[in-house]
Coordinates of C-alpha atoms in Angstrom, one line a residue:
X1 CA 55.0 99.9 59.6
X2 CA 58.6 100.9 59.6
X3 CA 57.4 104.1 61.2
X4 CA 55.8 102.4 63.8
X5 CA 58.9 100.0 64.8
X6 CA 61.0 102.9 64.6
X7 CA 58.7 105.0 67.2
X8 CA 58.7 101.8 69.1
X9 CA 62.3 101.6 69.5
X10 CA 62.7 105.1 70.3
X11 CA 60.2 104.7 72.7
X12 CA 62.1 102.2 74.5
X13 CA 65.1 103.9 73.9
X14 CA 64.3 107.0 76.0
X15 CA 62.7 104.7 78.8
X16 CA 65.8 103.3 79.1
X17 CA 68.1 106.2 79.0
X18 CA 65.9 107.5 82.1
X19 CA 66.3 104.5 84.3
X20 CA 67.7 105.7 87.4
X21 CA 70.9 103.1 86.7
X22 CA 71.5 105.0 83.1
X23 CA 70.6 108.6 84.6
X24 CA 73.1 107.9 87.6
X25 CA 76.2 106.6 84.9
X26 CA 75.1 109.0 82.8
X27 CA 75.9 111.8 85.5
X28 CA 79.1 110.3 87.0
X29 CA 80.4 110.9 83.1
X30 CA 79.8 114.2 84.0
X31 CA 82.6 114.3 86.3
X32 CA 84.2 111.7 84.7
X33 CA 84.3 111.3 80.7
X34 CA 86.3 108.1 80.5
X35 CA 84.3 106.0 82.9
X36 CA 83.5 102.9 80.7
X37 CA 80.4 101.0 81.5
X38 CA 82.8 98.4 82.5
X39 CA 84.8 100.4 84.6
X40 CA 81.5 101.8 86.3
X41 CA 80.4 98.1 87.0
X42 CA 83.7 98.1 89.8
X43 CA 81.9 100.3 91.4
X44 CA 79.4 98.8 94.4
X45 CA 76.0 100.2 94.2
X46 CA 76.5 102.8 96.7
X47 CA 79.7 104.0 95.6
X48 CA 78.3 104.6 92.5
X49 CA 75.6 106.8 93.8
X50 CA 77.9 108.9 96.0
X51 CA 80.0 109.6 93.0
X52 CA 77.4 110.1 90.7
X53 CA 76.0 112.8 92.9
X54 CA 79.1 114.6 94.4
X55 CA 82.5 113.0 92.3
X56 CA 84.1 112.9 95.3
X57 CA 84.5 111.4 98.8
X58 CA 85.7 108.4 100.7
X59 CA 85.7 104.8 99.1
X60 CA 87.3 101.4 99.9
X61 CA 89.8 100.1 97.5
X62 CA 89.6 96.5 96.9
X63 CA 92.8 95.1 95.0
X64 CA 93.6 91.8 93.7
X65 CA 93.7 88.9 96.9
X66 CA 97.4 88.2 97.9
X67 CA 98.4 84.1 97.2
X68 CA 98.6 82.5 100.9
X69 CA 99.2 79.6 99.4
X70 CA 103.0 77.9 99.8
X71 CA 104.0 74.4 97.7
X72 CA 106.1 73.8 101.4
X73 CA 103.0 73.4 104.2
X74 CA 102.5 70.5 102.6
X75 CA 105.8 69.4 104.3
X76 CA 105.2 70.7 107.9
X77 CA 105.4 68.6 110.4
X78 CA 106.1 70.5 113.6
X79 CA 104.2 73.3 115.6
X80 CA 107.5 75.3 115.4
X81 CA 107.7 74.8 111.2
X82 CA 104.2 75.7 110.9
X83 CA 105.2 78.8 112.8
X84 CA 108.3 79.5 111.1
X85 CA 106.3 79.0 107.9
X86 CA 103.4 81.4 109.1
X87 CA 106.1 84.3 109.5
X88 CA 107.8 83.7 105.9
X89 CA 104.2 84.0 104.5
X90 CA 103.3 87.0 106.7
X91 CA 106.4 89.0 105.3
X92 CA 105.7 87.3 101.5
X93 CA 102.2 88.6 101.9
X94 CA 103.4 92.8 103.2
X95 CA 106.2 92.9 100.3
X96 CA 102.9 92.1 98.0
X97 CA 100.4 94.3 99.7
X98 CA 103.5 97.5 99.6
X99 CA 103.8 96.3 95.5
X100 CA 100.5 96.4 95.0
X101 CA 100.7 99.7 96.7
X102 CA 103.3 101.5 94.7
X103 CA 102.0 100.3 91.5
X104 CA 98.6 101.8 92.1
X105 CA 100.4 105.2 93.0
X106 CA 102.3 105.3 90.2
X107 CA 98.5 105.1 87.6
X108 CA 97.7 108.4 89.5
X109 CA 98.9 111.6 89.6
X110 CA 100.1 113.6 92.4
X111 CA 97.3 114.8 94.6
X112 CA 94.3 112.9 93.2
X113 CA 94.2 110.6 96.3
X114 CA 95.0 110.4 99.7
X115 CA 95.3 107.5 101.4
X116 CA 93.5 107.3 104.8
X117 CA 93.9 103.8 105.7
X118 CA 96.3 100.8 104.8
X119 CA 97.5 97.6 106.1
X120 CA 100.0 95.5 106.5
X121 CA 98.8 92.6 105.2
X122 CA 94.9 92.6 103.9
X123 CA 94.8 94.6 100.1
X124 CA 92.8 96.9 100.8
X125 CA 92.8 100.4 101.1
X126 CA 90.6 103.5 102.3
X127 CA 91.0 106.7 100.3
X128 CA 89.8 110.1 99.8
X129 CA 89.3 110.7 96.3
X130 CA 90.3 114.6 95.2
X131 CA 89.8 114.5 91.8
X132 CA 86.4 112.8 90.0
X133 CA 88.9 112.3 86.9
X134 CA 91.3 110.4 88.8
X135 CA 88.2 107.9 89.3
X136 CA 88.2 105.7 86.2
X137 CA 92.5 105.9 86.4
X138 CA 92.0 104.0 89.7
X139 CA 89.5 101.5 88.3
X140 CA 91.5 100.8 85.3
X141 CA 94.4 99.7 87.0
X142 CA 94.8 95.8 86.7
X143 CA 94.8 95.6 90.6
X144 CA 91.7 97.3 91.2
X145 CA 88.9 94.7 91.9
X146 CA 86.2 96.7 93.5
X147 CA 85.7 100.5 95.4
X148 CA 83.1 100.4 97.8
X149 CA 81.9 102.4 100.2
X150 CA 82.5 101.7 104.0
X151 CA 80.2 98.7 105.4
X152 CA 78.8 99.4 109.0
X153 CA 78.5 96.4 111.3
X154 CA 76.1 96.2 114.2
X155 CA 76.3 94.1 117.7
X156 CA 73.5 91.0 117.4
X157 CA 72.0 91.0 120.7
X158 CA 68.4 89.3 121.8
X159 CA 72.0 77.0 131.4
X160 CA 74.1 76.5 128.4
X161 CA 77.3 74.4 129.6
X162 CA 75.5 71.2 130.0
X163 CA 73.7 71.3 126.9
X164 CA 76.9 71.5 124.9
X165 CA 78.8 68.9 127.2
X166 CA 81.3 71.3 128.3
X167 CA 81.3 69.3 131.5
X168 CA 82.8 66.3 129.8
X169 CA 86.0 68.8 128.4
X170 CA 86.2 70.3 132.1
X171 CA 85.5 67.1 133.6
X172 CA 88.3 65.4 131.2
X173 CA 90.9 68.3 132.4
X174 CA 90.7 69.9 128.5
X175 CA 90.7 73.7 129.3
X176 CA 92.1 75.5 126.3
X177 CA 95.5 75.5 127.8
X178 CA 98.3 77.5 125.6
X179 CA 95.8 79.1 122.7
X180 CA 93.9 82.4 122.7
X181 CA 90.7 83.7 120.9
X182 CA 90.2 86.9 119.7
X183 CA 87.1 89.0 120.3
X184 CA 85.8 91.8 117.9
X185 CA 83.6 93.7 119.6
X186 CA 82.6 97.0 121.9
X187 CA 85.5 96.3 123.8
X188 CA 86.9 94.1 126.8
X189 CA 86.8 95.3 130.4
X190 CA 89.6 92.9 131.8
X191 CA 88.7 94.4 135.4
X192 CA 86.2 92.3 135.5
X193 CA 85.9 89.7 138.0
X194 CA 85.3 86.8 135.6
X195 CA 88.9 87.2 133.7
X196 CA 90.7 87.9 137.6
X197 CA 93.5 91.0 136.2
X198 CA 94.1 93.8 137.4
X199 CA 95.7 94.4 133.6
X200 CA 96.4 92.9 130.3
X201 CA 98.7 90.2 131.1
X202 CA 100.7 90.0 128.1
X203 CA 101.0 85.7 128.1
X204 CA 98.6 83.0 127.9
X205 CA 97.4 82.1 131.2
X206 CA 99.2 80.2 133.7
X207 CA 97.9 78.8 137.1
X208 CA 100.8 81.8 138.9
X209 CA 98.7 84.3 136.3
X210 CA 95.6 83.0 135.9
X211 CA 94.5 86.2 134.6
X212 CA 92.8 85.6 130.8
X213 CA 93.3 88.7 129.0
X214 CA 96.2 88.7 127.4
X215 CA 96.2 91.7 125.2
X216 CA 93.5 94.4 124.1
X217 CA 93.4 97.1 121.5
X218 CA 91.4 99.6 119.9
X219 CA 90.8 100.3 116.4
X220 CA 87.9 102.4 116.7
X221 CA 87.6 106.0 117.3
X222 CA 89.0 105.9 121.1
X223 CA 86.3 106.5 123.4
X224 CA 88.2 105.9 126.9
X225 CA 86.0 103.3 128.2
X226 CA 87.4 99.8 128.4
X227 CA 83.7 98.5 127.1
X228 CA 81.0 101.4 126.7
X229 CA 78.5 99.0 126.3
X230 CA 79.1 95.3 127.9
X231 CA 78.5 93.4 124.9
X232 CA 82.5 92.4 124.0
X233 CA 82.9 91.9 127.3
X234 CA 80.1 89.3 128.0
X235 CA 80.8 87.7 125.1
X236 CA 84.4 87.3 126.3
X237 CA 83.1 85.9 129.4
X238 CA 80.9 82.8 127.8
X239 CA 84.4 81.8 125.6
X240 CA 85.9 81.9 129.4
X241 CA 83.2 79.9 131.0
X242 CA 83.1 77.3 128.1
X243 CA 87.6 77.6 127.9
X244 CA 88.7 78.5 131.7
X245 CA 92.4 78.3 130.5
X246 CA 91.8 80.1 127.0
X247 CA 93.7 83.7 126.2
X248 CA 91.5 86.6 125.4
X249 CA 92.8 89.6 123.1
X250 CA 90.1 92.1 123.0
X251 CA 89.5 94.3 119.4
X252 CA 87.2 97.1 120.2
X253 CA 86.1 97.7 116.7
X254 CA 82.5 100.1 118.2
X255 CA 82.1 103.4 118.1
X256 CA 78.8 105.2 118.9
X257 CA 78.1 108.0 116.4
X258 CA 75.1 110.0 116.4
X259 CA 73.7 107.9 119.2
X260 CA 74.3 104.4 117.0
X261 CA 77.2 101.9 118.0
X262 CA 78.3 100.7 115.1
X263 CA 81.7 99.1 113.5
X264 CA 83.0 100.3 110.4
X265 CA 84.6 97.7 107.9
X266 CA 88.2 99.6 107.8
X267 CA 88.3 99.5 111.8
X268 CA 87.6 96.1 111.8
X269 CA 90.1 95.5 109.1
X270 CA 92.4 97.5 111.0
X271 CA 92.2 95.1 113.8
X272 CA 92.3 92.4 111.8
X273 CA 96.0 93.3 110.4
X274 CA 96.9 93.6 114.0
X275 CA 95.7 90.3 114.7
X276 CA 98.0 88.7 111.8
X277 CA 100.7 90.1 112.9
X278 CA 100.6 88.7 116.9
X279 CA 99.2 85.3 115.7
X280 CA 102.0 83.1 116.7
X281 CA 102.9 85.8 120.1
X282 CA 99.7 84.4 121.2
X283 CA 98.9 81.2 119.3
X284 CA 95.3 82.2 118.4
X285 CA 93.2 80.1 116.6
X286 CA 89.5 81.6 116.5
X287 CA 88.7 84.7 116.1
X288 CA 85.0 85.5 117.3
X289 CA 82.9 88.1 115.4
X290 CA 79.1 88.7 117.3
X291 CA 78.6 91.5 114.9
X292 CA 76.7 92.1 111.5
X293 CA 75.4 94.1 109.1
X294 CA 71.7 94.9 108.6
X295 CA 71.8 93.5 104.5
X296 CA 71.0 89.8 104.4
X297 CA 71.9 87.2 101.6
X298 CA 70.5 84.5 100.5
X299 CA 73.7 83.1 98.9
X300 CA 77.5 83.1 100.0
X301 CA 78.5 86.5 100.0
X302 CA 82.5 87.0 99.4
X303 CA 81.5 88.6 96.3
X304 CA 78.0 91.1 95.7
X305 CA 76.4 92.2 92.4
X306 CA 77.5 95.5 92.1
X307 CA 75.0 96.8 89.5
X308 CA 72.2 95.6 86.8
X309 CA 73.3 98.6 84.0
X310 CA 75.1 98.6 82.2
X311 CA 76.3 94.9 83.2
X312 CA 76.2 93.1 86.6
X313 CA 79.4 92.8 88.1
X314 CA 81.0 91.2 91.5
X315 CA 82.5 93.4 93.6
X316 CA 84.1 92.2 96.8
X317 CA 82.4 92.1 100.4
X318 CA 84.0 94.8 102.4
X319 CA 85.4 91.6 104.8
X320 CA 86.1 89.0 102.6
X321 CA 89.8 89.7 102.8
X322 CA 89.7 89.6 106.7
X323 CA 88.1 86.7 106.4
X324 CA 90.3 84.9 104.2
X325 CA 93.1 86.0 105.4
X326 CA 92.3 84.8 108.7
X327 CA 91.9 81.3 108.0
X328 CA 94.9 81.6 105.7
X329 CA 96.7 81.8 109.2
X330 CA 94.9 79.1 111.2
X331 CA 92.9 81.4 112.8
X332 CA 89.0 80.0 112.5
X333 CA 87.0 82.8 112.2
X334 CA 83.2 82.6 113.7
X335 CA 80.4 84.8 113.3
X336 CA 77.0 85.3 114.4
X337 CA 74.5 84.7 111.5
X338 CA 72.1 87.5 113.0
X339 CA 68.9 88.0 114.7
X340 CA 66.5 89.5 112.0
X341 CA 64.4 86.1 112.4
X342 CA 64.9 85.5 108.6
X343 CA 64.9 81.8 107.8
X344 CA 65.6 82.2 104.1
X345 CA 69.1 85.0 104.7
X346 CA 71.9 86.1 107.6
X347 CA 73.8 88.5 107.8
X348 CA 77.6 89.8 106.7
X349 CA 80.3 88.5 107.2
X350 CA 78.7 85.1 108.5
X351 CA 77.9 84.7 104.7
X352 CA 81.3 84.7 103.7
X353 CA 82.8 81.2 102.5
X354 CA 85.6 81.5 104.7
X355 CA 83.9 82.3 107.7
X356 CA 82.0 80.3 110.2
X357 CA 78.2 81.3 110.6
X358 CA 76.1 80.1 113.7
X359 CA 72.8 80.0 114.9
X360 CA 70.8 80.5 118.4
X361 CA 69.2 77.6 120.2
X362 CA 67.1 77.7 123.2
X363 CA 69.0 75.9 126.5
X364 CA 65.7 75.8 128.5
X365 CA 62.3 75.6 127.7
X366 CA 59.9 78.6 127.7
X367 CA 55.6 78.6 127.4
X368 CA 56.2 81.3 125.6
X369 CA 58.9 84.1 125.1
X370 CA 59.0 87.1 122.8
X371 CA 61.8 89.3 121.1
X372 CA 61.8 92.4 119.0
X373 CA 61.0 91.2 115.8
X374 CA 58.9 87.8 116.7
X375 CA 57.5 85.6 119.4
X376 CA 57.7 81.8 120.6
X377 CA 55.4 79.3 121.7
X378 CA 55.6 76.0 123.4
X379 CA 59.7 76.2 123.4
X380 CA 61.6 73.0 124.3
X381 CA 65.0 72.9 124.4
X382 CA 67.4 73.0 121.3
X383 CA 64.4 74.2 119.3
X384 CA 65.9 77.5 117.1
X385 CA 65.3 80.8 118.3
X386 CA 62.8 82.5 116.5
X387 CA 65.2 85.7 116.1
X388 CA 68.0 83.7 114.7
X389 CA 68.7 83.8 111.3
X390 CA 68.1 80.8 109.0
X391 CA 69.9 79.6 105.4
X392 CA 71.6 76.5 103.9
X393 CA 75.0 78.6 104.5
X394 CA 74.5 78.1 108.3
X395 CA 77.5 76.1 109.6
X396 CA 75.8 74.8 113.4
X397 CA 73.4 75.8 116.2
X398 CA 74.7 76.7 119.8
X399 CA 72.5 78.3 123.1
X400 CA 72.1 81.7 122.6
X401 CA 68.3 82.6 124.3
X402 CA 69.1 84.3 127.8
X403 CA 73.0 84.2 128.2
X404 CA 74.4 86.2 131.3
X405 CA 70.7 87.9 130.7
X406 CA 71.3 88.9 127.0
X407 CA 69.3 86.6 123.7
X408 CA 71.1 86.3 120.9
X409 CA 73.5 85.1 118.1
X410 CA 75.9 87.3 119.6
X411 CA 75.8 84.6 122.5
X412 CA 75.7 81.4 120.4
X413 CA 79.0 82.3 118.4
X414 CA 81.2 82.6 122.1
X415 CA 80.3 79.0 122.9
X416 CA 81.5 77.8 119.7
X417 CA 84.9 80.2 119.9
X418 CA 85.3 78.7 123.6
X419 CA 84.9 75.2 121.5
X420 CA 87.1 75.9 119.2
X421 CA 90.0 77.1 121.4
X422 CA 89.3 73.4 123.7
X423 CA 89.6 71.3 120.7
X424 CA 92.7 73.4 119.1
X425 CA 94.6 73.0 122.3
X426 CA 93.7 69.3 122.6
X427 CA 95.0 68.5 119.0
X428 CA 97.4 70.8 118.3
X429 CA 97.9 70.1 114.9
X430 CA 94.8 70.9 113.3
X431 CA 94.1 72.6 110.4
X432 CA 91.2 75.7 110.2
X433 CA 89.4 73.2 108.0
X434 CA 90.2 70.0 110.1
X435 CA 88.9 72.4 113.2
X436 CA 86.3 73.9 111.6
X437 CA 85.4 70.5 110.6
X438 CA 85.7 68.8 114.3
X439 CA 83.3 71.5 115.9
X440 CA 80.3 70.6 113.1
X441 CA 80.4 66.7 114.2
X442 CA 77.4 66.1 116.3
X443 CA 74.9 63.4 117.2
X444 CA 72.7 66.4 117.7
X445 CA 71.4 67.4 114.4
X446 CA 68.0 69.7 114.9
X447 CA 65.3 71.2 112.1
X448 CA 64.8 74.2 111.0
X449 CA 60.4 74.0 111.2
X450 CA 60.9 77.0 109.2
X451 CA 62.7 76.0 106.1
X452 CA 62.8 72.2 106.9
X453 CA 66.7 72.5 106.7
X454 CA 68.7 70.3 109.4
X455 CA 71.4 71.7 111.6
X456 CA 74.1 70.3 114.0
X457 CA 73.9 71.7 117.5
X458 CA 77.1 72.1 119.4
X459 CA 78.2 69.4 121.6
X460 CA 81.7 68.2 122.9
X461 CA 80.6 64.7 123.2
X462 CA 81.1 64.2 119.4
X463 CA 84.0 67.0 118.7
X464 CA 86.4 65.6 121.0
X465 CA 85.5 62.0 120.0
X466 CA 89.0 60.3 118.5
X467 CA 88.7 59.3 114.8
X468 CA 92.1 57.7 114.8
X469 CA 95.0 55.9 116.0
X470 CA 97.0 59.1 115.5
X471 CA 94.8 61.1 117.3
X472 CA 94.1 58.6 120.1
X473 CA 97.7 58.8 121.1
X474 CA 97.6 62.5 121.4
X475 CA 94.4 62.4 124.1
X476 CA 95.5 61.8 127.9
X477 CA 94.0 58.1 128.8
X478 CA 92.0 59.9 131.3
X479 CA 90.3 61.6 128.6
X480 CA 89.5 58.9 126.4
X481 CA 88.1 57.0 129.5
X482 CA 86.1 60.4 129.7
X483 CA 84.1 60.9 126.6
X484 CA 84.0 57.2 125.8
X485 CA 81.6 56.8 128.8
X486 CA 83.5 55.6 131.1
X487 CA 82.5 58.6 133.4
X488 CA 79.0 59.9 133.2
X489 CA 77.4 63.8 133.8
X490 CA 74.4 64.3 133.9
X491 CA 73.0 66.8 131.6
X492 CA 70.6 68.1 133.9
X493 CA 73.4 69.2 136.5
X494 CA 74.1 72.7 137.3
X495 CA 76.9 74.3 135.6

C-alpha cells in the first residue's frame, strides 16, 4: 500500500512538474537561478513567456503608485488654489517618480538595462533588459509592482443631440466656455471645417478665435498625417457639436504597423504625462479615450492575475496609472467600453476603477440593422446596440449607432466628453467624482435585455438640474428658467 501511494504521488508529481506554467518557470531559471516563485508571480503572463523563451527583451516596469493625496484640498476654496495646489502636487509627484527612479538604478548594475521610456509623472517605465540575471534584481526591488509586456489598444468603431437634450444646454447659452477635452486617438486634422483653424490656436476659444483646437501632439511613431485615419478626428467633432465653445488638444497615440493601427500602452502613457503637465494651461477636465484592447474582463481591471503557478498574483493594468493619475488631477477620464457585443465583459481601460466606461444606444429606430459581429431586429430608440459591450462596471449609455456615418462606442464616449466639458464649465467647482457623478443622473434609465442589468442614458435634462441653493446661485436665471420647463424643445426637432 505504501508502494502504491508513493507511485501515486510521484505520478502526480511529474504531471505537475510538466505543466506548461512549471515547464515555463522552470526554463526562465535557466536564465535566471534566483527567480523565486514569488518573484516570477510579478511577472504578467506574457512577460513571463517572452522571458522564459528568450531572457531578454522589452518589458514595462510598474513601480509603486505615487500619493496624490494632500491633507490641504480639503481647504481649497478658489479655482486659482485648486490650481496652485495642482502644481505643488505635480512637482511633489516628479521629485517621487525621479526617487523612485534612482533607487531602482542603483539595485542594478551598469549595463543590465536601458531605459527606453520614462515620464514625468506616471511610475512607470519601458526598458530593454540586457542581462536575464539582472531580471529577478529588478523584481526584488521594494518598488517593483509588476513588469509587463506592452498592451496594444485598438480604435472601437461600428440624430443624437436631441436625444441627449443638448438643445436645452445650447438653448440655455451653456457652451463649454473656458475648459478643454483631450482626445486620444489617430490623430486631429484641425483643418477641418468643423473646428474653423487654419492652426492650433494655442488658447481656449474665444468668439475673435473661434477656432477649437487648441493644441495637438503626437506620441506615436510620427507618420506625417494630421489624422491617417479619421477616427480622432470625428470623434473630436461629436465633443464640438455637443460643446461648440469647448477646447480640443488632440493626442495621436495610432500608429499602423504591419497594416494594423494600433496604440501601444507607453505612447499613450506618453501622452498622458504631457497632458498632466498642460492641465491648468488649458483647464481640461475630460480626457476621451475611444480606444481598447481586444481582452475583456468581467471584473474591474486596475489589477490582472498574473499567473496560477506557482501562486496567483496581481499585476498592474498597463493604464491604471494614466488613469489614476488623471482623475488625481480633475481630469475625468471616459472610455469606450467596446464593441465585441459581449454582455457579460468590456474592454481595457474602460474596466479600470478610475475610469469612466460607456455604452452605445441607438438615436433612431431601425427594422433591422447588422454589424460585424451581430444583427438587430425591431430597433427603437435608446434600445443598446447589439455590438456594445455589456457588464455591471458600465457607468451610462449614450448614441453611438450611425454617428457622422461611423457605429460605435467610439461615438458614444464623445457625447459624454462634450457633456462633461458643458457641465464643468457650468459649475466650475466640481470635483472628478462630483462630475463624474452629475453626468450619471438621468430620468432615463434603460435595460440591458441581455443581462437584465439597468443603465442610465445620457441626458442634460437631469445633469444640469440644480440640487442646491449653492449651486442655484451659480446658474444664470435664464438657465434655470431653461431646464426647469419654462422653455420647451421638442425632442423630435432637427439638430
Amino acid at each position: 500500500m505504501l508502494f502504491l501511494v508513493t507511485g501515486f504521488l510521484l505520478v502526480c508529481s511529474q504531471a505537475l512538474y510538466a505543466s506548461p506554467e512549471n515547464s515555463m518557470f522552470n526554463k526562465a531559471r535557466q536564465y535566471d537561478p534566483n527567480l523565486s516563485d514569488l518573484l516570477w508571480s510579478k511577472l504578467g503572463p506574457k512577460a513571463q513567456a517572452q522571458f522564459a523563451q528568450r531572457g531578454s527583451g522589452e518589458f514595462i516596469v510598474s513601480l509603486q503608485p505615487i500619493d496624490w493625496s494632500d491633507p490641504d484640498k480639503r481647504t481649497v476654496k478658489t479655482l486659482r488654489q485648486a490650481q496652485a495646489l495642482r502644481q505643488t502636487m505635480r512637482q511633489l509627484a516628479a521629485e517621487r517618480v525621479n526617487e523612485k527612479l534612482a533607487s531602482l538604478e542603483d539595485n542594478l548594475n551598469p549595463g543590465e538595462i536601458t531605459i527606453l521610456k520614462r515620464f514625468n509623472y506616471l511610475p512607470i517605465i519601458k526598458i530593454k533588459l540586457r542581462r536575464a540575471a539582472a531580471m529577478s534584481r529588478l523584481l526584488s526591488h521594494p518598488d517593483v509592482t509588476s513588469v509587463t509586456l506592452e498592451e496594444v489598444y485598438r480604435i472601437k468603431l461600428t440624430q443624437s443631440l436631441p436625444i441627449i437634450d443638448q438643445p436645452t444646454a445650447e438653448n440655455g447659452n451653456i457652451l463649454g466656455e473656458g475648459v478643454s477635452v483631450a482626445i486620444f486617438d489617430t490623430g486631429l486634422d484641425y483643418t477641418d471645417p468643423a473646428f474653423n483653424c487654419t492652426q492650433p490656436s494655442g488658447s481656449l476659444p474665444l468668439d475673435s478665435d473661434p477656432c477649437k483646437v487648441v493644441a495637438v501632439f503626437e506620441t506615436a511613431t510620427a507618420d506625417n498625417s494630421l489624422d491617417d485615419d479619421g477616427h480622432g478626428t470625428d470623434v473630436a467633432e461629436v465633443i464640438t457639436r455637443v460643446a461648440p465653445h469647448t477646447g480640443l488638444i488632440g493626442m495621436d497615440v495610432f500608429q499602423v504597423d504591419m497594416g494594423s493601427r494600433t496604440a501601444s500602452s507607453t505612447d499613450i502613457n506618453a501622452a498622458v504625462d504631457i497632458l498632466i503637465g498642460i492641465r491648468d494651461q488649458y483647464n481640461v477636465v475630460a480626457a476621451n479615450f475611444s480606444l481598447g484592447t481586444n481582452s475583456l474582463y468581467s471584473n474591474e481591471c486596475s489589477q490582472i492575475t498574473s499567473s496560477s503557478f506557482p501562486r496567483p498574483r496581481m499585476v498592474d493594468n498597463s493604464l491604471r496609472y494614466a488613469m489614476d493619475t488623471l482623475a488625481a488631477n480633475s481630469i475625468l477620464p471616459i472610455v469606450s467600453s467596446g464593441n465585441d457585443a459581449s454582455s457579460t465583459e468590456i474592454s481595457s481601460p474602460a474596466c479600470i476603477a478610475s475610469a469612466m466606461s460607456i455604452g452605445a444606444t441607438y438615436d433612431q429606430a431601425y427594422s433591422s440593422i447588422s454589424f460585424s459581429d451581430c444583427t438587430d431586429s425591431n430597433v427603437a430608440v435608446d434600445d443598446i446596440a447589439c455590438f456594445s459591450n455589456s457588464n455591471m462596471l458600465l457607468d451610462l449609455l449614450a448614441p453611438g449607432s450611425s454617428i457622422n456615418g461611423r457605429s460605435g462606442t467610439s461615438f458614444s464616449a464623445p457625447h459624454v466628453s462634450g457633456a462633461a466639458a458643458l457641465t464643468a464649465a457650468l459649475f466650475q467647482e466640481l470635483s472628478v467624482a462630483e462630475l463624474r457623478n452629475r453626468l450619471v443622473m438621468s430620468d432615463t434609465l434603460i435595460t440591458d435585455t441581455r443581462n437584465s442589468l439597468v443603465f442610465p442614458r445620457l441626458s442634460f435634462a437631469s445633469v444640469l438640474q440644480p440640487l442646491n441653493d449653492d449651486i442655484n446661485s451659480a446658474i444664470p436665471v435664464s438657465v434655470l428658467e431653461f431646464i426647469s420647463g419654462n422653455s420647451t424643445f421638442s425632442s423630435a426637432e432637427a439638430n
